[in-house]
PDB file of C-alpha atoms and ligand atoms in Angstrom:
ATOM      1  CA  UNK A 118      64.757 170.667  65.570  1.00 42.00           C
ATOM      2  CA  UNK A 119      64.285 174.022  67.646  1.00 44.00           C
ATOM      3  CA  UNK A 120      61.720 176.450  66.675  1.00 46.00           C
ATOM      4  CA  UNK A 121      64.416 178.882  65.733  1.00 42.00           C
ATOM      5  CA  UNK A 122      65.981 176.461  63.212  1.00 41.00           C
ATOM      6  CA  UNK A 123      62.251 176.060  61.430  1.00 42.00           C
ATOM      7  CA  UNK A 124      61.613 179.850  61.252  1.00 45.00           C
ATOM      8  CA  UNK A 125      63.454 182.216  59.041  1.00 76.00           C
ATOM      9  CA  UNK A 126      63.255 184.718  61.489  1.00 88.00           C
ATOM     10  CA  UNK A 127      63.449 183.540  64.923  1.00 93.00           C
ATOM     11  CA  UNK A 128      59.758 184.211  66.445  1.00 95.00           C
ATOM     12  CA  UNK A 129      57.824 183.180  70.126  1.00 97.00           C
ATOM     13  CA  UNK A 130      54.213 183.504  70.569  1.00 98.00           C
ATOM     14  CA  UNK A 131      53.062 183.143  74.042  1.00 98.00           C
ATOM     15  CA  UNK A 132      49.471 182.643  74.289  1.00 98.00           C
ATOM     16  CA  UNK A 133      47.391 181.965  77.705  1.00 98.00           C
ATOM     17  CA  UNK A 134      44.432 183.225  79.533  1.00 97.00           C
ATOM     18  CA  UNK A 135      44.406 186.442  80.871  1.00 96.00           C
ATOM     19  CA  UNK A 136      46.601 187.294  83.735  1.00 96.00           C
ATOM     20  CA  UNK A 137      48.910 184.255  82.716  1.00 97.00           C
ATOM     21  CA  UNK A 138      51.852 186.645  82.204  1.00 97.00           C
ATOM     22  CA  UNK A 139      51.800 187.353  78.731  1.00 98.00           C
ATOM     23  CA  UNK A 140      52.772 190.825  78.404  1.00 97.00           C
ATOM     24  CA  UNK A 141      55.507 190.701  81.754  1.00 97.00           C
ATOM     25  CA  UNK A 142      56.741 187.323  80.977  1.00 98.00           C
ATOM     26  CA  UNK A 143      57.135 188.565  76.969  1.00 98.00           C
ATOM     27  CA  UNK A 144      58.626 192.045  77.371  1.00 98.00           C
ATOM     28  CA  UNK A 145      61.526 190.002  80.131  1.00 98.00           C
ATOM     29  CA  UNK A 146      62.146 186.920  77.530  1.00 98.00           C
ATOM     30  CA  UNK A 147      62.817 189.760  74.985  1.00 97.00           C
ATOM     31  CA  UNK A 148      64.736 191.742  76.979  1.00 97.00           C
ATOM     32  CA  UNK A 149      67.190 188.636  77.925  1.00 96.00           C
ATOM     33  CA  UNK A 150      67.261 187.383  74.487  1.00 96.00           C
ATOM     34  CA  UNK A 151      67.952 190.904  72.774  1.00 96.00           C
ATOM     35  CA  UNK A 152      64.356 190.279  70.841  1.00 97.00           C
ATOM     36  CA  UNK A 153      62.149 192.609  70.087  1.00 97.00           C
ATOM     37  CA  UNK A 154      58.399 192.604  71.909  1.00 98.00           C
ATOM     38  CA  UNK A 155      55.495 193.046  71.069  1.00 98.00           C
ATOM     39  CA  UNK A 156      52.571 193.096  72.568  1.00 98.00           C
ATOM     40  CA  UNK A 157      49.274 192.402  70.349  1.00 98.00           C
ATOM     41  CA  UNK A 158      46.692 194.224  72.743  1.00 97.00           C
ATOM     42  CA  UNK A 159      48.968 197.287  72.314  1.00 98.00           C
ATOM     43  CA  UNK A 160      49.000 197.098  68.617  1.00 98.00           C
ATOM     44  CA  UNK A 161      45.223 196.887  68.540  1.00 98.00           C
ATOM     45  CA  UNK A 162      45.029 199.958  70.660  1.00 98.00           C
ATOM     46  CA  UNK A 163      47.249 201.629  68.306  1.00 98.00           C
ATOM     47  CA  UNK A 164      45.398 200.687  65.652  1.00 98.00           C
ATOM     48  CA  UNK A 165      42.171 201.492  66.946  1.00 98.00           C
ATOM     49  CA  UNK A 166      43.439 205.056  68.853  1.00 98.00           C
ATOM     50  CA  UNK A 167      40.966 203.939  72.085  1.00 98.00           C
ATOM     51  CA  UNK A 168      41.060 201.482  74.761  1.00 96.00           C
ATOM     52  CA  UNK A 169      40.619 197.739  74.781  1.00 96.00           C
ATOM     53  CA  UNK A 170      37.783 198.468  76.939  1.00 95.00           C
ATOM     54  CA  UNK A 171      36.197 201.341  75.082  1.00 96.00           C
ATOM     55  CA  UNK A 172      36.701 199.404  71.468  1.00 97.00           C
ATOM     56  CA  UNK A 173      34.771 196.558  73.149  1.00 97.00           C
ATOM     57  CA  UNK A 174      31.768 199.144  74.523  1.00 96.00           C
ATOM     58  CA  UNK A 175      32.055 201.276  70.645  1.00 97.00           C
ATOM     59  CA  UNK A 176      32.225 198.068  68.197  1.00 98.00           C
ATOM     60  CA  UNK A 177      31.332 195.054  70.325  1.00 97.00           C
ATOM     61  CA  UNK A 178      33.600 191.996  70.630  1.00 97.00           C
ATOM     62  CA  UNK A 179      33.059 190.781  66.887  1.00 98.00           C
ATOM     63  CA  UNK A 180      34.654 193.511  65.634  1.00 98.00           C
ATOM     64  CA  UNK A 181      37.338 193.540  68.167  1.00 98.00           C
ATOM     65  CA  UNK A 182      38.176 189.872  66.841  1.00 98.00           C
ATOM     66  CA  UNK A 183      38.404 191.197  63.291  1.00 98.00           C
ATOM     67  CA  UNK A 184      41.134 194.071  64.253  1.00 98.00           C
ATOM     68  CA  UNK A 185      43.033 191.443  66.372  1.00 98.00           C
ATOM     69  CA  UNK A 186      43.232 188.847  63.583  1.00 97.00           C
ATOM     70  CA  UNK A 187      44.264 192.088  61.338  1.00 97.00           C
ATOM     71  CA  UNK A 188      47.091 192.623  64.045  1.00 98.00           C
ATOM     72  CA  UNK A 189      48.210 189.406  64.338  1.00 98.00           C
ATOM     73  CA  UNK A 190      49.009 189.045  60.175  1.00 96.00           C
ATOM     74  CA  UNK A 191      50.499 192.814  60.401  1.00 97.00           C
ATOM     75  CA  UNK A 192      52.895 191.819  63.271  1.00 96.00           C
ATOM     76  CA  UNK A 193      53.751 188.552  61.404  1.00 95.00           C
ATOM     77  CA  UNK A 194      54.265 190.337  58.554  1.00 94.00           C
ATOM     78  CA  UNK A 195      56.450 192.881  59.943  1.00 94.00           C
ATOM     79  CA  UNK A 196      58.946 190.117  61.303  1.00 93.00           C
ATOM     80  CA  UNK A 197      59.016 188.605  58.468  1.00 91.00           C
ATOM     81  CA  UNK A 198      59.890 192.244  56.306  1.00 92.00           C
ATOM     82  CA  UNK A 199      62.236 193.151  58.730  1.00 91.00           C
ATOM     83  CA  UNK A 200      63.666 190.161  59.981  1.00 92.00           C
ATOM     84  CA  UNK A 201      63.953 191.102  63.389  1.00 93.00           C
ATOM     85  CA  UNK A 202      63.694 188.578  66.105  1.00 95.00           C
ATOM     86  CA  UNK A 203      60.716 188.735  67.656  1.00 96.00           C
ATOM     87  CA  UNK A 204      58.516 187.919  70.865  1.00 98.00           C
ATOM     88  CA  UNK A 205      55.188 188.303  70.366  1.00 98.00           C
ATOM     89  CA  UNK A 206      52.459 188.532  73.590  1.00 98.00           C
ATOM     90  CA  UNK A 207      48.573 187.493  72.350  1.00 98.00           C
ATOM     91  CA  UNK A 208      45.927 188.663  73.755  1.00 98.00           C
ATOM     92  CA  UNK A 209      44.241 186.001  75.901  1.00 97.00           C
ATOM     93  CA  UNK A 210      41.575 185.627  73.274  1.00 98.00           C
ATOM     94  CA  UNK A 211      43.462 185.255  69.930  1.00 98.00           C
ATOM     95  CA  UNK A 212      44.508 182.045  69.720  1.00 98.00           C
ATOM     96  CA  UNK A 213      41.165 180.760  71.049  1.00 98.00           C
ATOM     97  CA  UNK A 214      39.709 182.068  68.120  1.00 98.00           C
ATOM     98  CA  UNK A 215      38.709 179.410  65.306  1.00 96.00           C
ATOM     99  CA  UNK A 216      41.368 179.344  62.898  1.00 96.00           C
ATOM    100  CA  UNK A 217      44.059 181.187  64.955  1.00 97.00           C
ATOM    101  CA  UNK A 218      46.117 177.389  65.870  1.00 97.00           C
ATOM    102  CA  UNK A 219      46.270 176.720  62.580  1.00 96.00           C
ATOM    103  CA  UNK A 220      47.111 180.073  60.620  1.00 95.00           C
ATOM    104  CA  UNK A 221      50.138 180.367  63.221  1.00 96.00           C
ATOM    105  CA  UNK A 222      51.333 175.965  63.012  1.00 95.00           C
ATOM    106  CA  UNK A 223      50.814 177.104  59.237  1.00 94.00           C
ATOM    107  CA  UNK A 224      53.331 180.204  59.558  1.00 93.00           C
ATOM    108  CA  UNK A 225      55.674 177.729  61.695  1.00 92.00           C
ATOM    109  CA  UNK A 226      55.402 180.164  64.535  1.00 95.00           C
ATOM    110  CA  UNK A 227      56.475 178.305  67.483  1.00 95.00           C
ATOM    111  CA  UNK A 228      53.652 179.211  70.895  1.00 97.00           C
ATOM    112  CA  UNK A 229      54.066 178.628  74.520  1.00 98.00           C
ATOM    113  CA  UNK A 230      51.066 178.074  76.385  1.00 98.00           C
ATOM    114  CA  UNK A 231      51.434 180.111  79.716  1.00 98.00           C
ATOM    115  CA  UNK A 232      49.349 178.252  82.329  1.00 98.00           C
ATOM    116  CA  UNK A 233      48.670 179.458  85.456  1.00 97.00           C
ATOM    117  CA  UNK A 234      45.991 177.619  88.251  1.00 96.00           C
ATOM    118  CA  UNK A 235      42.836 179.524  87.853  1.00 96.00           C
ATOM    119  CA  UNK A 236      43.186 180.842  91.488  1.00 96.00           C
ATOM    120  CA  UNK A 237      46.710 182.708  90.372  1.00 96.00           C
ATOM    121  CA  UNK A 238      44.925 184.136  87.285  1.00 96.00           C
ATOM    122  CA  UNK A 239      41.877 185.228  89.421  1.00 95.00           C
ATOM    123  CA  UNK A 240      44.072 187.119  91.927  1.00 93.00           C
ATOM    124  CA  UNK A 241      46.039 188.957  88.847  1.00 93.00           C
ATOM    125  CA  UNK A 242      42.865 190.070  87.502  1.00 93.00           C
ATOM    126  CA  UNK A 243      40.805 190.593  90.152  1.00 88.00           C
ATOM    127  CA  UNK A 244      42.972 193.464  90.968  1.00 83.00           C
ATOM    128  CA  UNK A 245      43.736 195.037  87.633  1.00 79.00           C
ATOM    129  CA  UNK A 246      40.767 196.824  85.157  1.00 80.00           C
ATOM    130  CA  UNK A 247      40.917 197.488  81.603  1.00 85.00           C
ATOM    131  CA  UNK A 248      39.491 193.964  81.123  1.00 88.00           C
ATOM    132  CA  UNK A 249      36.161 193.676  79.094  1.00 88.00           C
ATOM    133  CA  UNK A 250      35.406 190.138  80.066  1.00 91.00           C
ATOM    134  CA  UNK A 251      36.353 189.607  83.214  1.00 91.00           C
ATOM    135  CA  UNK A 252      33.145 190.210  84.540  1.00 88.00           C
ATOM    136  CA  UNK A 253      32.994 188.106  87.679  1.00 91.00           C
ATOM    137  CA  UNK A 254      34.234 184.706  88.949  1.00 92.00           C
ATOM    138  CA  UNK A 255      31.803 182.515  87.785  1.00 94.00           C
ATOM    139  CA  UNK A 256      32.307 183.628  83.472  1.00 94.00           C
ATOM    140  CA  UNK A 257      35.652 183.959  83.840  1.00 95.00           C
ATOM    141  CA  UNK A 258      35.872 180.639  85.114  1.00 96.00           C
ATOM    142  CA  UNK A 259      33.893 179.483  82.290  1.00 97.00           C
ATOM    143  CA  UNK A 260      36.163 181.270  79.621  1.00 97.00           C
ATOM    144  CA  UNK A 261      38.984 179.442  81.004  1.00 97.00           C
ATOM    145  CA  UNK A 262      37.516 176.034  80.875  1.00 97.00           C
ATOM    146  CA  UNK A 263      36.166 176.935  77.040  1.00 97.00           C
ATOM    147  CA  UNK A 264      39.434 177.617  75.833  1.00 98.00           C
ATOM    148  CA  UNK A 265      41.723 174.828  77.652  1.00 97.00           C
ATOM    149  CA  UNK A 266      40.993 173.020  74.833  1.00 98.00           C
ATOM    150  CA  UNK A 267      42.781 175.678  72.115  1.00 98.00           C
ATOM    151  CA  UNK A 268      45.596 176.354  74.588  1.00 98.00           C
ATOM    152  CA  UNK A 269      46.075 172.946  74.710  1.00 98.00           C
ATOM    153  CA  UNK A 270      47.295 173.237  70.913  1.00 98.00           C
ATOM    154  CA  UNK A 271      50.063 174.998  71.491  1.00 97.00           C
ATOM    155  CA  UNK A 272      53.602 173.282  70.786  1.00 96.00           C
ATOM    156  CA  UNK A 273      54.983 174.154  74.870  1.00 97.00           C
ATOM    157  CA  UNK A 274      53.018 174.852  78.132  1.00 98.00           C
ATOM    158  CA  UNK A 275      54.810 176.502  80.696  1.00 98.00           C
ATOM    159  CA  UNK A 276      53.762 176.974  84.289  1.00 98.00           C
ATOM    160  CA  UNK A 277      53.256 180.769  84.888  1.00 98.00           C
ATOM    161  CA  UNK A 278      52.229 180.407  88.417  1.00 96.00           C
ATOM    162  CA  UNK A 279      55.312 181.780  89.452  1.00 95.00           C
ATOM    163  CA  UNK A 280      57.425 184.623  89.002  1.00 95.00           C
ATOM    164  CA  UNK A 281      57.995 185.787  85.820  1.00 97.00           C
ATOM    165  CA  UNK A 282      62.103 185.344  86.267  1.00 97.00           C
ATOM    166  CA  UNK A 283      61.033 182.106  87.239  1.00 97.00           C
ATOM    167  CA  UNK A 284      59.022 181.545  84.208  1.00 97.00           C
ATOM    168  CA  UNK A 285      61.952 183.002  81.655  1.00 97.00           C
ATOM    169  CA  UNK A 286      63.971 180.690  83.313  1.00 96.00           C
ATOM    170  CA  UNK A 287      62.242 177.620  82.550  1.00 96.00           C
ATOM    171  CA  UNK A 288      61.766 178.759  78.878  1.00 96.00           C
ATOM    172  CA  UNK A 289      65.196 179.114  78.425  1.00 95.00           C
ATOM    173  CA  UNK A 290      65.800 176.525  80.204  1.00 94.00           C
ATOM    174  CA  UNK A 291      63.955 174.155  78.225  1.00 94.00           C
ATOM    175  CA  UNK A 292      66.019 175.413  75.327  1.00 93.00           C
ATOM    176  CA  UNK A 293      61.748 176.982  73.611  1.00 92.00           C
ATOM    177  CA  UNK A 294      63.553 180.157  72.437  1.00 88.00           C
ATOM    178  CA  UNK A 295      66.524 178.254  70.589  1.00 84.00           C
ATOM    179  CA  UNK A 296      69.040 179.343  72.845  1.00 62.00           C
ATOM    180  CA  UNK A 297      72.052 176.771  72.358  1.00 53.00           C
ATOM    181  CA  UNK A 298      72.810 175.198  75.796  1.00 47.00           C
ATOM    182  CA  UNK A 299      75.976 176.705  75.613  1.00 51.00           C
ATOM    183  CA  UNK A 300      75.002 180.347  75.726  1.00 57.00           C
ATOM    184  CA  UNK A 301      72.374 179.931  78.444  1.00 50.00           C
ATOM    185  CA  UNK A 302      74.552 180.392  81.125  1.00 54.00           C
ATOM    186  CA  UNK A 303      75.466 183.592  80.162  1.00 58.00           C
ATOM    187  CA  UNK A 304      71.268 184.313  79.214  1.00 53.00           C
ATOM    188  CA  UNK A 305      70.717 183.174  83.164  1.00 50.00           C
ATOM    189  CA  UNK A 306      73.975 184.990  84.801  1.00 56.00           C
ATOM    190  CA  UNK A 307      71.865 188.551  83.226  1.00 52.00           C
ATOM    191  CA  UNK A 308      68.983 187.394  85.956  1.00 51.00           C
ATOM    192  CA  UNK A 309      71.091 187.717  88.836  1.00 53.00           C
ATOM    193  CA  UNK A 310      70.559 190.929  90.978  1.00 48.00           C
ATOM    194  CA  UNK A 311      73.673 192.492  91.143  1.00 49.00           C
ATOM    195  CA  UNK A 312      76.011 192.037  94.393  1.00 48.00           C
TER     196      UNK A 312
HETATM  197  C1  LIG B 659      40.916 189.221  76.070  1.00 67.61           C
HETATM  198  C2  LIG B 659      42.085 189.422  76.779  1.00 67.61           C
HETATM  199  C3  LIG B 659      42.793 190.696  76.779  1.00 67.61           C
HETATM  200  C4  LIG B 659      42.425 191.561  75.579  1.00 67.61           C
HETATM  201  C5  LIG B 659      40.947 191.649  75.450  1.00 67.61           C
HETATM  202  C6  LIG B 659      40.283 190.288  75.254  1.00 67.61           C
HETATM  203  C7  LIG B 659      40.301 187.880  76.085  1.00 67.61           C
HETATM  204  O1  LIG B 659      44.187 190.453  76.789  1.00 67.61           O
HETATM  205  O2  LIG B 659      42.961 191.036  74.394  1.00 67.61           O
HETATM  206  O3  LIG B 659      40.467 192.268  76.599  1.00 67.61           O
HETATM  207  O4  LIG B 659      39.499 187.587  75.184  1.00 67.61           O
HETATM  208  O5  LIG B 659      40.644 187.061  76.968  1.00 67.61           O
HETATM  209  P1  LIG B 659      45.023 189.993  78.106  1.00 67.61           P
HETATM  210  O6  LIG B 659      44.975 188.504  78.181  1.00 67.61           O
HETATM  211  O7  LIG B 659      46.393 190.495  77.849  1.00 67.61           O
HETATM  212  O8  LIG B 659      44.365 190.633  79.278  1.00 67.61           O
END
C-alpha cells in the first residue's frame, strides 16, 4: 500500500540530522507535487516570536523540546482540519526525541529518513549559523551517532548526499510520495531546465 493510500490526507515527514536537506529538499518535493510545506523550525519561531538560537539561550533546550512537540501536533492537526496535502520538514531533533517515532507510526504519517555521510552534513553546517548545537566537530559527531538509532525508525531512508533535484528525484522515483508511476513522468519533465 503507498503512504498516500493509508493517510486521509496525503502527508511526508522528512526527518534527518541537521544539514541533511530537510527544509530545501521539503519546500522542492512540495513544490513538484503541488503540496503544501512546512517547515517545523519555522513554526516554532513563529510561535515563539525569536530565533531558534535565542529560544535556546532564553528557555534552554527542554523547553525548546516542549514547543516543538506542541508544533508538531498543531501542524498535524492543521492537515488533518484542512485537508491539504502536506510536506512537512522536522527539525533535526524531533523525531529523536522519545516518543516522537511512535506518536507519528501512530498518526500513520509516512517519514523519510534523509541521510547524508557525516562529512556532507559537516560541510553544510560548518558554513551556516543559527544552529544551537552545532558546537564543534567532535559533539556534533556524537549527536549524529546518538540518534542513528531513531532515524533508523523511519519507514524510507534516502541518500541526501546529493543535490536536492537529485534527492526529489529518487523520492519520486521510488514512488514515497504516492505518485502513481504513470504521472511521474510528467512530476520529472517539471525538473528539466528549460531549453
Ligand atoms: C536541532 C536542529 C535544528 C533546530 C534546532 C535543534 C537539533 O533544525 O530544530 O536548532 O536538535 O538537531 P535543522 O536540522 O533544520 O537545522
Amino acid at each position: 500500500m503507498t503512504p498516500a493510500a493509508t493517510t486521509r490526507t496525503p502527508i511526508l515527514c522528512l526527518a534527518g540530522f541537521m544539514g541533511s536537506g530537510k527544509s530545501t529538499v521539503g519546500a522542492r518535493l512540495a513544490k513538484q507535487l503541488g503540496w503544501r510545506f512546512v517547515d517545523l523550525d519555522e513554526r516554532i519561531e513563529a510561535a515563539a516570536g525569536i530565533t531558534i538560537p535565542q529560544f535556546f539561550e532564553r528557555h534552554g533546550e527542554p523547553t525548546f523540546r516542549q514547543l516543538e512537540a506542541d508544533e508538531l501536533r498543531a501542524a498535524l492537526g492543521r492537515v488533518v482540519e484542512h485537508q491539504e496535502p502536506t510536506v512537512l520538514a522536522l527539525g533535526g531533533g524531533t523525531y529523536a526525541q522519545a516518543g516522537a517515532p511512535e506518536f507519528l507510526r501512530n498518526a500513520a504519517v509516512p517519514v523519510i529518513w534523509l541521510d547524508a555521510r557525516i562529512e556532507v552534513l559537516l560541510s553544510r553546517c560548518m558554513t551556516m549559523t543559527g544552529r544551537p548545537l552545532f558546537r564543534d566537530e567532535a559533539s556534533f559527531r556524537a549527536l549524529y551517532e546518538q540518534r542513528l538509532v531513531s532515524y533508523q525508525l523511519a519507514d524510507f531512508r534516502v541518500d541526501s548526499s546529493g543535490d536536492a533535484a537529485a534527492v526529489v528525484a529518487e523520492i519520486l522515483r521510488r514512488g514515497i510520495a504516492g505518485v502513481p508511476a504513470a504521472d511521474l513522468e510528467s512530476y520529472l519533465e517539471m525538473e528539466k531546465p528549460p531549453s
